[in-house]
PDB file of C-alpha atoms in Angstrom:
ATOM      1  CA  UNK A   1       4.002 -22.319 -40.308  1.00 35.00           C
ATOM      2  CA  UNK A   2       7.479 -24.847 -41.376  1.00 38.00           C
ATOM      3  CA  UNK A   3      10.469 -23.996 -39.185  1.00 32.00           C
ATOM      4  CA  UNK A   4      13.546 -23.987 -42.642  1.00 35.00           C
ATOM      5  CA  UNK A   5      15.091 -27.059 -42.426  1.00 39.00           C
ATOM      6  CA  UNK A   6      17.946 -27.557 -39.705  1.00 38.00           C
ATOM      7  CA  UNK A   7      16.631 -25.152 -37.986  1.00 31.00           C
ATOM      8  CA  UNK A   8      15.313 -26.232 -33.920  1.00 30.00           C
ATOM      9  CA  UNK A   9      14.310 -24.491 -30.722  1.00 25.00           C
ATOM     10  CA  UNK A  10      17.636 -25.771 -29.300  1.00 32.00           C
ATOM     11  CA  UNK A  11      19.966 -23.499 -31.671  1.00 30.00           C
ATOM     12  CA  UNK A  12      20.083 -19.968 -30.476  1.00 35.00           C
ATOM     13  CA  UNK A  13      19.614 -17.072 -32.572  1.00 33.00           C
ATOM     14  CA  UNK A  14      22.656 -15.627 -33.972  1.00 36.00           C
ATOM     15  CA  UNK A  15      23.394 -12.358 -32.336  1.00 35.00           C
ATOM     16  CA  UNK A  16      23.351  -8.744 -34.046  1.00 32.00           C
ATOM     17  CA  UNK A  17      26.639  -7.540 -34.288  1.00 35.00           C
ATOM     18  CA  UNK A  18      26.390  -4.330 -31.783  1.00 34.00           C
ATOM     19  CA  UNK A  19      27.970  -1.690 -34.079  1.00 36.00           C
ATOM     20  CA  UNK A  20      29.728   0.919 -31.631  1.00 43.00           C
ATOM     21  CA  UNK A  21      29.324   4.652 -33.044  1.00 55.00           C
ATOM     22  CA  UNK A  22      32.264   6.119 -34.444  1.00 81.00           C
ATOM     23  CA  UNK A  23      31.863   8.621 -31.722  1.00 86.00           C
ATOM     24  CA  UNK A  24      33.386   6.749 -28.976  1.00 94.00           C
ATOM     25  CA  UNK A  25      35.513   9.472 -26.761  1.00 98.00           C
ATOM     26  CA  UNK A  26      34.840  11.381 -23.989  1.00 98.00           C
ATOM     27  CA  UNK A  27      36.584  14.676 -23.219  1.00 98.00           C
ATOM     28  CA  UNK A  28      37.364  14.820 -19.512  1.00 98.00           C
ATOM     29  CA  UNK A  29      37.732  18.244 -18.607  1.00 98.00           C
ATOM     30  CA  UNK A  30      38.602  18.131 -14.820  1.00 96.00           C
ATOM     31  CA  UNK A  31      42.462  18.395 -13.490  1.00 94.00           C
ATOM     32  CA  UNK A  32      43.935  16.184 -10.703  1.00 90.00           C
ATOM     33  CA  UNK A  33      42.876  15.344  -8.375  1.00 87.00           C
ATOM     34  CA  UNK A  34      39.863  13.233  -9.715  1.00 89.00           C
ATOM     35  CA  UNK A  35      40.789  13.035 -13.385  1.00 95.00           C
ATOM     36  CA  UNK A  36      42.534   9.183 -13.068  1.00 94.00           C
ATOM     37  CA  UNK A  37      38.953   8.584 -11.520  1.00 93.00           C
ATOM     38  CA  UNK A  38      36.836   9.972 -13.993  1.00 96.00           C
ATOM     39  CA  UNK A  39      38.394   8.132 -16.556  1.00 97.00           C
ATOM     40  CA  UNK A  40      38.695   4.615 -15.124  1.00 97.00           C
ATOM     41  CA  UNK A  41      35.079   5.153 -14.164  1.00 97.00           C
ATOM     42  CA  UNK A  42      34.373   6.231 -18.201  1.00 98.00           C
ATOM     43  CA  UNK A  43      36.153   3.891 -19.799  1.00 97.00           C
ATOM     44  CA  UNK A  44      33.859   1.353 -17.269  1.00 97.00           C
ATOM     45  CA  UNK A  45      31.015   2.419 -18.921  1.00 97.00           C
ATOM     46  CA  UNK A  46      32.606   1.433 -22.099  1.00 96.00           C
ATOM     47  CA  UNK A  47      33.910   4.909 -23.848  1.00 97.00           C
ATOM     48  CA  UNK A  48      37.285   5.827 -24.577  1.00 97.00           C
ATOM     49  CA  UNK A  49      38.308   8.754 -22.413  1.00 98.00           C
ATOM     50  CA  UNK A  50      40.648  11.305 -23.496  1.00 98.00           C
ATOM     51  CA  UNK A  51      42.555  13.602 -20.551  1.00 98.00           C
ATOM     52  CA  UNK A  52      41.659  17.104 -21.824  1.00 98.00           C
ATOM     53  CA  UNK A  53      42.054  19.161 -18.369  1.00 97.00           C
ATOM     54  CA  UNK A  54      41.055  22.890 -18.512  1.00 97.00           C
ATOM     55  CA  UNK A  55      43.054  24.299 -15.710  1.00 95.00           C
ATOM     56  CA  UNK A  56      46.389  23.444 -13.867  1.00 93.00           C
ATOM     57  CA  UNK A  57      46.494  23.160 -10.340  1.00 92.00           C
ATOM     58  CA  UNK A  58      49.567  24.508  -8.202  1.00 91.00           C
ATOM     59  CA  UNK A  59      49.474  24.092  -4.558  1.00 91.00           C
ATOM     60  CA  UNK A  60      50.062  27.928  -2.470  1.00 93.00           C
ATOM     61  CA  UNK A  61      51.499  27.224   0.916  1.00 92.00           C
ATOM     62  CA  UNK A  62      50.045  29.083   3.825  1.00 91.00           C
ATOM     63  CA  UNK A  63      50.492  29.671   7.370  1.00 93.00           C
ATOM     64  CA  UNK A  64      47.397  28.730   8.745  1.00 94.00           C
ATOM     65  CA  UNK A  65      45.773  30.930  11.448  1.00 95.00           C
ATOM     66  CA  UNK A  66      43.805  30.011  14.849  1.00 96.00           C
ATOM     67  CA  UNK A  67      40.623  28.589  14.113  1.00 98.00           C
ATOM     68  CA  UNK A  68      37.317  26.297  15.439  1.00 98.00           C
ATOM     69  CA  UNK A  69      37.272  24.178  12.149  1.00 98.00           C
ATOM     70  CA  UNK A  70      38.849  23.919   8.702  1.00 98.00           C
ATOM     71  CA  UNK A  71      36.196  24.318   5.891  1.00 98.00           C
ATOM     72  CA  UNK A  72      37.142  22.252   2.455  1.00 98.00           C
ATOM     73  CA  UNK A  73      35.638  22.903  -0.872  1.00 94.00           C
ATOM     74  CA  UNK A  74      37.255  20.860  -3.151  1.00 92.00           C
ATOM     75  CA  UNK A  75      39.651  17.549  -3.029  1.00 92.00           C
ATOM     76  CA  UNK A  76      42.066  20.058  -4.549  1.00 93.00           C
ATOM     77  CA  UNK A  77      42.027  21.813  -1.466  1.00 95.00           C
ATOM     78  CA  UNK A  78      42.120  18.713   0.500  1.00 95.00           C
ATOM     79  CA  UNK A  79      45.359  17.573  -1.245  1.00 93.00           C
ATOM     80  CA  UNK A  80      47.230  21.347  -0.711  1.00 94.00           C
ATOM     81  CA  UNK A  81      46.242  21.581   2.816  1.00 95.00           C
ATOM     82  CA  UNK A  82      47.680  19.233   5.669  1.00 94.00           C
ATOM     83  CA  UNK A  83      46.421  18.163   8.883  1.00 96.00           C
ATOM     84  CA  UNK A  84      45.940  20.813  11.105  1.00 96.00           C
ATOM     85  CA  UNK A  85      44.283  19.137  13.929  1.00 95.00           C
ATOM     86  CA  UNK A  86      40.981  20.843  13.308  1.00 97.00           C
ATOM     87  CA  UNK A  87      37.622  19.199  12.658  1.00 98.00           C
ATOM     88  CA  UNK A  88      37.209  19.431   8.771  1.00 98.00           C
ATOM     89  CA  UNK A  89      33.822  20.112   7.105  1.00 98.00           C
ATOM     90  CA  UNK A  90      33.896  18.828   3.541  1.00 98.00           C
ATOM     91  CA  UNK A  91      31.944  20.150   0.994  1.00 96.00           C
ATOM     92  CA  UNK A  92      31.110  16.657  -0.669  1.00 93.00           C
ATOM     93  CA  UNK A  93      31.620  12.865  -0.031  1.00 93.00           C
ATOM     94  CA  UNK A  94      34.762  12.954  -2.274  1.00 90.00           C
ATOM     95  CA  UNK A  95      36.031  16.058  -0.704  1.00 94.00           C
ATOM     96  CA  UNK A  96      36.001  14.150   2.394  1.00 96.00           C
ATOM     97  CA  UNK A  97      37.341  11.076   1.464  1.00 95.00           C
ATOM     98  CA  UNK A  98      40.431  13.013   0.132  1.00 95.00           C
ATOM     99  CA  UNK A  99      41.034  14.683   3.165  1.00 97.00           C
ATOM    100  CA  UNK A 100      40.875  11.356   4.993  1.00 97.00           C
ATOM    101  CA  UNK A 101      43.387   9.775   2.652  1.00 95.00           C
ATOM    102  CA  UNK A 102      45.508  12.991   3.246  1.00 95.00           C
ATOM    103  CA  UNK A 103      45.445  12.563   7.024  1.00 96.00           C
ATOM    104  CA  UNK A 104      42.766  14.321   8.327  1.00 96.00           C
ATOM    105  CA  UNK A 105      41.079  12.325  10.923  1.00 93.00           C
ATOM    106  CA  UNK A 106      37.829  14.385  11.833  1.00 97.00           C
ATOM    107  CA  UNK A 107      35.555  15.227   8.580  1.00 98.00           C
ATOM    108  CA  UNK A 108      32.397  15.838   8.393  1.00 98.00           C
ATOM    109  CA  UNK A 109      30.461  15.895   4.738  1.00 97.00           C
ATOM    110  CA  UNK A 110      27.980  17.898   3.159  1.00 96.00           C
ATOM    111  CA  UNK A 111      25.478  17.400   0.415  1.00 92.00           C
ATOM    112  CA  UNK A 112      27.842  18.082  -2.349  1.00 87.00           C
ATOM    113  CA  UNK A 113      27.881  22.380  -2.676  1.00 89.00           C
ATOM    114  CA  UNK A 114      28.620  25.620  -1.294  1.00 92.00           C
ATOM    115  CA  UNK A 115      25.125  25.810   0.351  1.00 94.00           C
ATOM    116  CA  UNK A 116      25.084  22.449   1.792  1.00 95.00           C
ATOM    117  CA  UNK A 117      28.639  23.426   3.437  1.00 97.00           C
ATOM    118  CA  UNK A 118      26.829  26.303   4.809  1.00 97.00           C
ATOM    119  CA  UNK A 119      23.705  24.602   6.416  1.00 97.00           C
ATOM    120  CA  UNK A 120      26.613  21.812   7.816  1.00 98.00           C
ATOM    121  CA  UNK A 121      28.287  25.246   9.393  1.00 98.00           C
ATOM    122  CA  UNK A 122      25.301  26.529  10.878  1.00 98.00           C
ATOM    123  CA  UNK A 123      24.010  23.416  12.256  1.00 97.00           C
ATOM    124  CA  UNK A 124      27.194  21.850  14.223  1.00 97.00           C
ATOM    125  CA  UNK A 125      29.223  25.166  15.023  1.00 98.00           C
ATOM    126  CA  UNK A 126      29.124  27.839  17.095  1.00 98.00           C
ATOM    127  CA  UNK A 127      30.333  31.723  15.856  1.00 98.00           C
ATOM    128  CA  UNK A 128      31.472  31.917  19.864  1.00 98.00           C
ATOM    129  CA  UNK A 129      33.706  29.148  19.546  1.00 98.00           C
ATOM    130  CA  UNK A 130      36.557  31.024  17.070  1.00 97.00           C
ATOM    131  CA  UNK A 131      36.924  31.561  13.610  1.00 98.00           C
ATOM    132  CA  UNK A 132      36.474  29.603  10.295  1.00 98.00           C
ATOM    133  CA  UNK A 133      39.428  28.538   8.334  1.00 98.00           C
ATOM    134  CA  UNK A 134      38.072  28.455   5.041  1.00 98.00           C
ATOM    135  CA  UNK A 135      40.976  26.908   2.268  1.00 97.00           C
ATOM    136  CA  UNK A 136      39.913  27.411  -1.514  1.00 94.00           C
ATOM    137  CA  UNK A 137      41.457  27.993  -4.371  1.00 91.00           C
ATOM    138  CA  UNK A 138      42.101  31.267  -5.750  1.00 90.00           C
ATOM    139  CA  UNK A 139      39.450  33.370  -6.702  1.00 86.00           C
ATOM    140  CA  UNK A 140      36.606  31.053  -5.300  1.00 87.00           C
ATOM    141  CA  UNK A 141      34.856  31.012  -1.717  1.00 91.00           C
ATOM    142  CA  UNK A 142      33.861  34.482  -1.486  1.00 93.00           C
ATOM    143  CA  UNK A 143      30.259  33.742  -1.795  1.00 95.00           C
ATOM    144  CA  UNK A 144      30.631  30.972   0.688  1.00 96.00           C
ATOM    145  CA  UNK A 145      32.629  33.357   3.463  1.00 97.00           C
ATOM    146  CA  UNK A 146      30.122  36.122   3.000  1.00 97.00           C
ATOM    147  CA  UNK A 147      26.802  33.668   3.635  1.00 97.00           C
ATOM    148  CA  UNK A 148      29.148  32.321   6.704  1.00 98.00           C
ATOM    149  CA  UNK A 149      29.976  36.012   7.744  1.00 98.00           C
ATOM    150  CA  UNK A 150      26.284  36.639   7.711  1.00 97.00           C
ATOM    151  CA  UNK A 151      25.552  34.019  10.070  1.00 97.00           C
ATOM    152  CA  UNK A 152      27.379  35.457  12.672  1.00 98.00           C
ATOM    153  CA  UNK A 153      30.420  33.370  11.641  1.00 98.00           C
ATOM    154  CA  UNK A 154      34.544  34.850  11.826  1.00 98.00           C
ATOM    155  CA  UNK A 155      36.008  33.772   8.502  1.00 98.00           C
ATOM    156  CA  UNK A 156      39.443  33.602   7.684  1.00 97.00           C
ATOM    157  CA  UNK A 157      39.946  32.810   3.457  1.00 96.00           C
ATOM    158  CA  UNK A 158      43.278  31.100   2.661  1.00 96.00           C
ATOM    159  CA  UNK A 159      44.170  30.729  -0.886  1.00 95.00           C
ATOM    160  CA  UNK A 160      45.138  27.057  -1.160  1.00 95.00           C
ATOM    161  CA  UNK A 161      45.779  26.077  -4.736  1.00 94.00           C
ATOM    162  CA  UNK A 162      45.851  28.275  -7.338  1.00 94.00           C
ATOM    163  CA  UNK A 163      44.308  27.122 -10.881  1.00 89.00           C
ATOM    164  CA  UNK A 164      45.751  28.494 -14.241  1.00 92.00           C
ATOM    165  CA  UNK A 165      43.819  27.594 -17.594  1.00 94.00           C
ATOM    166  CA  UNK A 166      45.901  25.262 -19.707  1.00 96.00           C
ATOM    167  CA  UNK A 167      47.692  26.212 -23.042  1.00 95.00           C
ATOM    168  CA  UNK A 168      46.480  24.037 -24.658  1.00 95.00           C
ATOM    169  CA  UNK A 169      44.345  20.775 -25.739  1.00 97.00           C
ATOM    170  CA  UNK A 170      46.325  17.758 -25.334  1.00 97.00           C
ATOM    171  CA  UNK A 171      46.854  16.050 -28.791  1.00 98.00           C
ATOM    172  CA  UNK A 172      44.652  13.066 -28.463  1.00 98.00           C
ATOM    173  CA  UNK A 173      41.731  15.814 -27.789  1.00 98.00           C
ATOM    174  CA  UNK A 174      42.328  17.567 -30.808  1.00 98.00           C
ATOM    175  CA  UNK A 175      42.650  14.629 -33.102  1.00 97.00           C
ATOM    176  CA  UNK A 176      39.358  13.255 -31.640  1.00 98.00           C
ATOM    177  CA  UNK A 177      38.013  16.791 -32.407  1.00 98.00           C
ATOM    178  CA  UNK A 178      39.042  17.046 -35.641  1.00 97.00           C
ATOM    179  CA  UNK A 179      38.278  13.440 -36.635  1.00 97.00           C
ATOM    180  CA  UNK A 180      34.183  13.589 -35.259  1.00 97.00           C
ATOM    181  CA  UNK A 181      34.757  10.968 -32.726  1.00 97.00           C
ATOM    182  CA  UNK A 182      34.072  13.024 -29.482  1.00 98.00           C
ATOM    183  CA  UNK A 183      30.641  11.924 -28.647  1.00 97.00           C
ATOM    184  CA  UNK A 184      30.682  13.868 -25.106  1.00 98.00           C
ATOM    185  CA  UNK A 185      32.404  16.087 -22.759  1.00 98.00           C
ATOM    186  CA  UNK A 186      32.718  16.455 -19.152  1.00 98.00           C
ATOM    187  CA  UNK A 187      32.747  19.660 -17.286  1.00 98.00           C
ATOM    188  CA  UNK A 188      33.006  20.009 -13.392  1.00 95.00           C
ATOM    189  CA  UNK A 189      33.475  23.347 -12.964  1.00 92.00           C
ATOM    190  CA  UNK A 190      31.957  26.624 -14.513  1.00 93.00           C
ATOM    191  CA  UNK A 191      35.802  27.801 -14.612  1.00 92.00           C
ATOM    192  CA  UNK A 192      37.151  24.526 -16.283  1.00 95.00           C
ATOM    193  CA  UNK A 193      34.218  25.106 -18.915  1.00 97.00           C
ATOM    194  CA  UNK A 194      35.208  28.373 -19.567  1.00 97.00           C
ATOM    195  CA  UNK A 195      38.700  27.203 -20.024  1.00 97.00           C
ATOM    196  CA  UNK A 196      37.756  23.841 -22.114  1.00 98.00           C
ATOM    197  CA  UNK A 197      35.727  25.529 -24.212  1.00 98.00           C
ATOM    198  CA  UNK A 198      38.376  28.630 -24.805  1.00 98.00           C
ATOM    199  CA  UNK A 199      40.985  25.888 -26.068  1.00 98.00           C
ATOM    200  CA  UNK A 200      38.508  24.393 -28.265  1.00 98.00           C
ATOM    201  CA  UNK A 201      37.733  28.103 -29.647  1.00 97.00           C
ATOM    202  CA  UNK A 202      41.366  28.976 -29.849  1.00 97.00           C
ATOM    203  CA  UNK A 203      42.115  25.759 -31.880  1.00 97.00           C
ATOM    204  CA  UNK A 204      39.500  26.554 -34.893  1.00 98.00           C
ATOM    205  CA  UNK A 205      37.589  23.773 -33.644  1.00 98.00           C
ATOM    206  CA  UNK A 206      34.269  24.974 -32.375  1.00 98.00           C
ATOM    207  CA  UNK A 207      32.085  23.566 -34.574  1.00 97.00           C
ATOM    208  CA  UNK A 208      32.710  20.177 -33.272  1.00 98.00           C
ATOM    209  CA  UNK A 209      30.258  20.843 -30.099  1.00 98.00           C
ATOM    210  CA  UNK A 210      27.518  20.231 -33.064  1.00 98.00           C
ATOM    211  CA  UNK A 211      27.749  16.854 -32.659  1.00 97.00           C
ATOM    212  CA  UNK A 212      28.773  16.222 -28.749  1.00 98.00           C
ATOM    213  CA  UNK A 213      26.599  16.041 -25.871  1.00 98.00           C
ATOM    214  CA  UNK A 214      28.215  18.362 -22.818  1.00 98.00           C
ATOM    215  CA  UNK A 215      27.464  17.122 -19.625  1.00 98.00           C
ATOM    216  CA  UNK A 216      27.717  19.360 -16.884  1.00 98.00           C
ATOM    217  CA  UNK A 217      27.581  18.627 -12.729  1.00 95.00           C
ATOM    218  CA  UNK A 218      25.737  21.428 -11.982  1.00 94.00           C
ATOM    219  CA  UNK A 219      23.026  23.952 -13.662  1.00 95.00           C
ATOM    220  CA  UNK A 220      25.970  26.858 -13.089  1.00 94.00           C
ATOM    221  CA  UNK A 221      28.007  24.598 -15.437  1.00 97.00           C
ATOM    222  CA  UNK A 222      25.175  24.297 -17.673  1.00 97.00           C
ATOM    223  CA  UNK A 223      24.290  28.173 -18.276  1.00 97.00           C
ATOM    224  CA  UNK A 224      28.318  28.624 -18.570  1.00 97.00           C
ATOM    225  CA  UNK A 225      28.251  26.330 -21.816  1.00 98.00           C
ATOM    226  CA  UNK A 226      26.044  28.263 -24.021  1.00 96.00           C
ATOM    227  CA  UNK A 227      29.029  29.462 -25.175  1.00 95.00           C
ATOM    228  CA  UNK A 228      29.504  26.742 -27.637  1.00 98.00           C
ATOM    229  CA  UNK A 229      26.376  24.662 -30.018  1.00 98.00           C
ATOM    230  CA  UNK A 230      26.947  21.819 -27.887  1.00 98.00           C
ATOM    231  CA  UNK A 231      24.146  19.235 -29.917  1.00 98.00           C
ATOM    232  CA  UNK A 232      22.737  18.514 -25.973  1.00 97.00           C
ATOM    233  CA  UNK A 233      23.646  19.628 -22.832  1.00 98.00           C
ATOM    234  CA  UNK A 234      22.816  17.135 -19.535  1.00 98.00           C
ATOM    235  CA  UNK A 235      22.983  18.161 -16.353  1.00 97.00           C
ATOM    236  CA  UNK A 236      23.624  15.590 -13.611  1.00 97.00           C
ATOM    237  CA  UNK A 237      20.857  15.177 -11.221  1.00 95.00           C
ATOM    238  CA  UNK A 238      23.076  16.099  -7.999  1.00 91.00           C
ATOM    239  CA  UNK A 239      26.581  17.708  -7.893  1.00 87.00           C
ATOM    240  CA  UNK A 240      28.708  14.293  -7.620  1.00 88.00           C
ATOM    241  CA  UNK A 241      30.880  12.196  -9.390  1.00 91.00           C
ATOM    242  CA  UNK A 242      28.326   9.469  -9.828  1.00 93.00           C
ATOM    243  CA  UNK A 243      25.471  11.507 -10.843  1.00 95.00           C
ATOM    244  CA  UNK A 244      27.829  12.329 -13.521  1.00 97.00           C
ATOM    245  CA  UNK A 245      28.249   9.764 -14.423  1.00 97.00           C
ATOM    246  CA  UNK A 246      24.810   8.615 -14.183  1.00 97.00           C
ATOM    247  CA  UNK A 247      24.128  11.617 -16.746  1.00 97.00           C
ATOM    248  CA  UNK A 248      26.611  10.415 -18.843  1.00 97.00           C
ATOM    249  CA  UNK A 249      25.477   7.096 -19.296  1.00 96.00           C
ATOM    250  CA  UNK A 250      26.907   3.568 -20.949  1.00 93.00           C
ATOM    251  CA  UNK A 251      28.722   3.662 -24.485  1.00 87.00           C
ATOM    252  CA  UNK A 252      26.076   2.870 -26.816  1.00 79.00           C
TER     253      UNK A 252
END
């Protein structure tokens, strides 16, 4: 076989122009805190992220009452609530690196749910040694305090934050939308789904979901999206910010 003139081992090949698909943004569902992170992390991976949060989240002052330990389910929670001098038990790694960036010296981390949280409970507490302070935000923990309750444990719910769905999608969002250059959405929450994908409803834009791929951090997240023809729906491997990433994936 002749090499075409010019032509030696020496020269590299000339590279294939990567073409980037036209669906280049991700939705990022999630409100503060943790949306700045999600989409530094995104755009990372080489997408263009678009701040589309579901809910607003307003803090809701409380007086706190005696307790053993302060039990945190979210970084929003970690944020509203201040040191206390109790030993916190985070529900997550991120849960508990926010309340150690908001001053709380003593946390503890679980696996990254509501069950995990539990099993931390059980294992290093004692129901004789006082009540639970459990901070959430309103409307959630109940399943949490009655597992707790049933383990002999005193718990003591405090509404935190309280989340309100959002008016509205933010206009990048719905020009990405409109334009077919959303190639997937992130959802942390089965209530920020619900509210994400009520906006997208409300703005005539449903059909859209056709051709994005919803990823969701959980398999509660996933059934809550059915909702909408999402063209694939990924669910991360564990409830975390970097298996959701994982899920997610590299701009291709």
């Amino acid at each position: 076989m002749r090499w075409p003139s010019g032509v030696s081992w020496a020269m590299p090949c000339a590279a294939t122009p990567r073409r980037m698909s036209l669906a280049d943004a991700v939705l990022v569902t999630r409100p503060e805190p943790g949306l700045a992170e999600t989409m530094r992390t995104v755009a990372a991976l080489g997408w263009r992220p678009i701040a589309a949060p579901g809910l607003e989240l307003l803090p809701k002052p409380f007086t706190p009452p005696r307790a053993q330990a302060l039990l945190l389910t979210s970084r929003a929670a970690a944020r509203a609530v201040p040191p206390l001098g109790l030993p916190v038990l985070a529900v997550g790694e991120a849960t508990a690196a926010e309340a150690r960036l908001c001053g709380h010296p003593d946390v503890t981390a679980a696996e990254g749910d509501a069950e995990a949280l539990a099993a931390l409970v059980r294992n290093t507490l004692q129901p004789a040694d006082g009540p639970l302070l459990l901070a959430i935000g309103e409307g959630y923990g109940r399943e949490l305090a009655a597992a707790l309750r049933a383990s002999g444990f005193a718990v003591q719910r405090r509404v935190a934050y309280a989340a309100h769905a959002a008016r509205h999608l933010p206009a990048p969002a719905l020009e990405a939308l409109r334009q077919g250059r959303v190639g997937a959405a992130l959802f942390f929450s089965p209530r920020t789904a619900r509210a994400s994908m009520a906006l997208i409803r409300a703005a005539g834009l449903a059909e859209a979901a056709r051709t994005i791929r919803a990823v969701a951090i959980s398999r509660r997240v996933t059934d809550t999206l059915a909702v909408l023809p999402w063209a694939e729906v990924a669910t991360a491997t564990r409830p975390d910010h970097l298996s959701m990433m994982e899920a997610l994936g590299e701009a291709r």
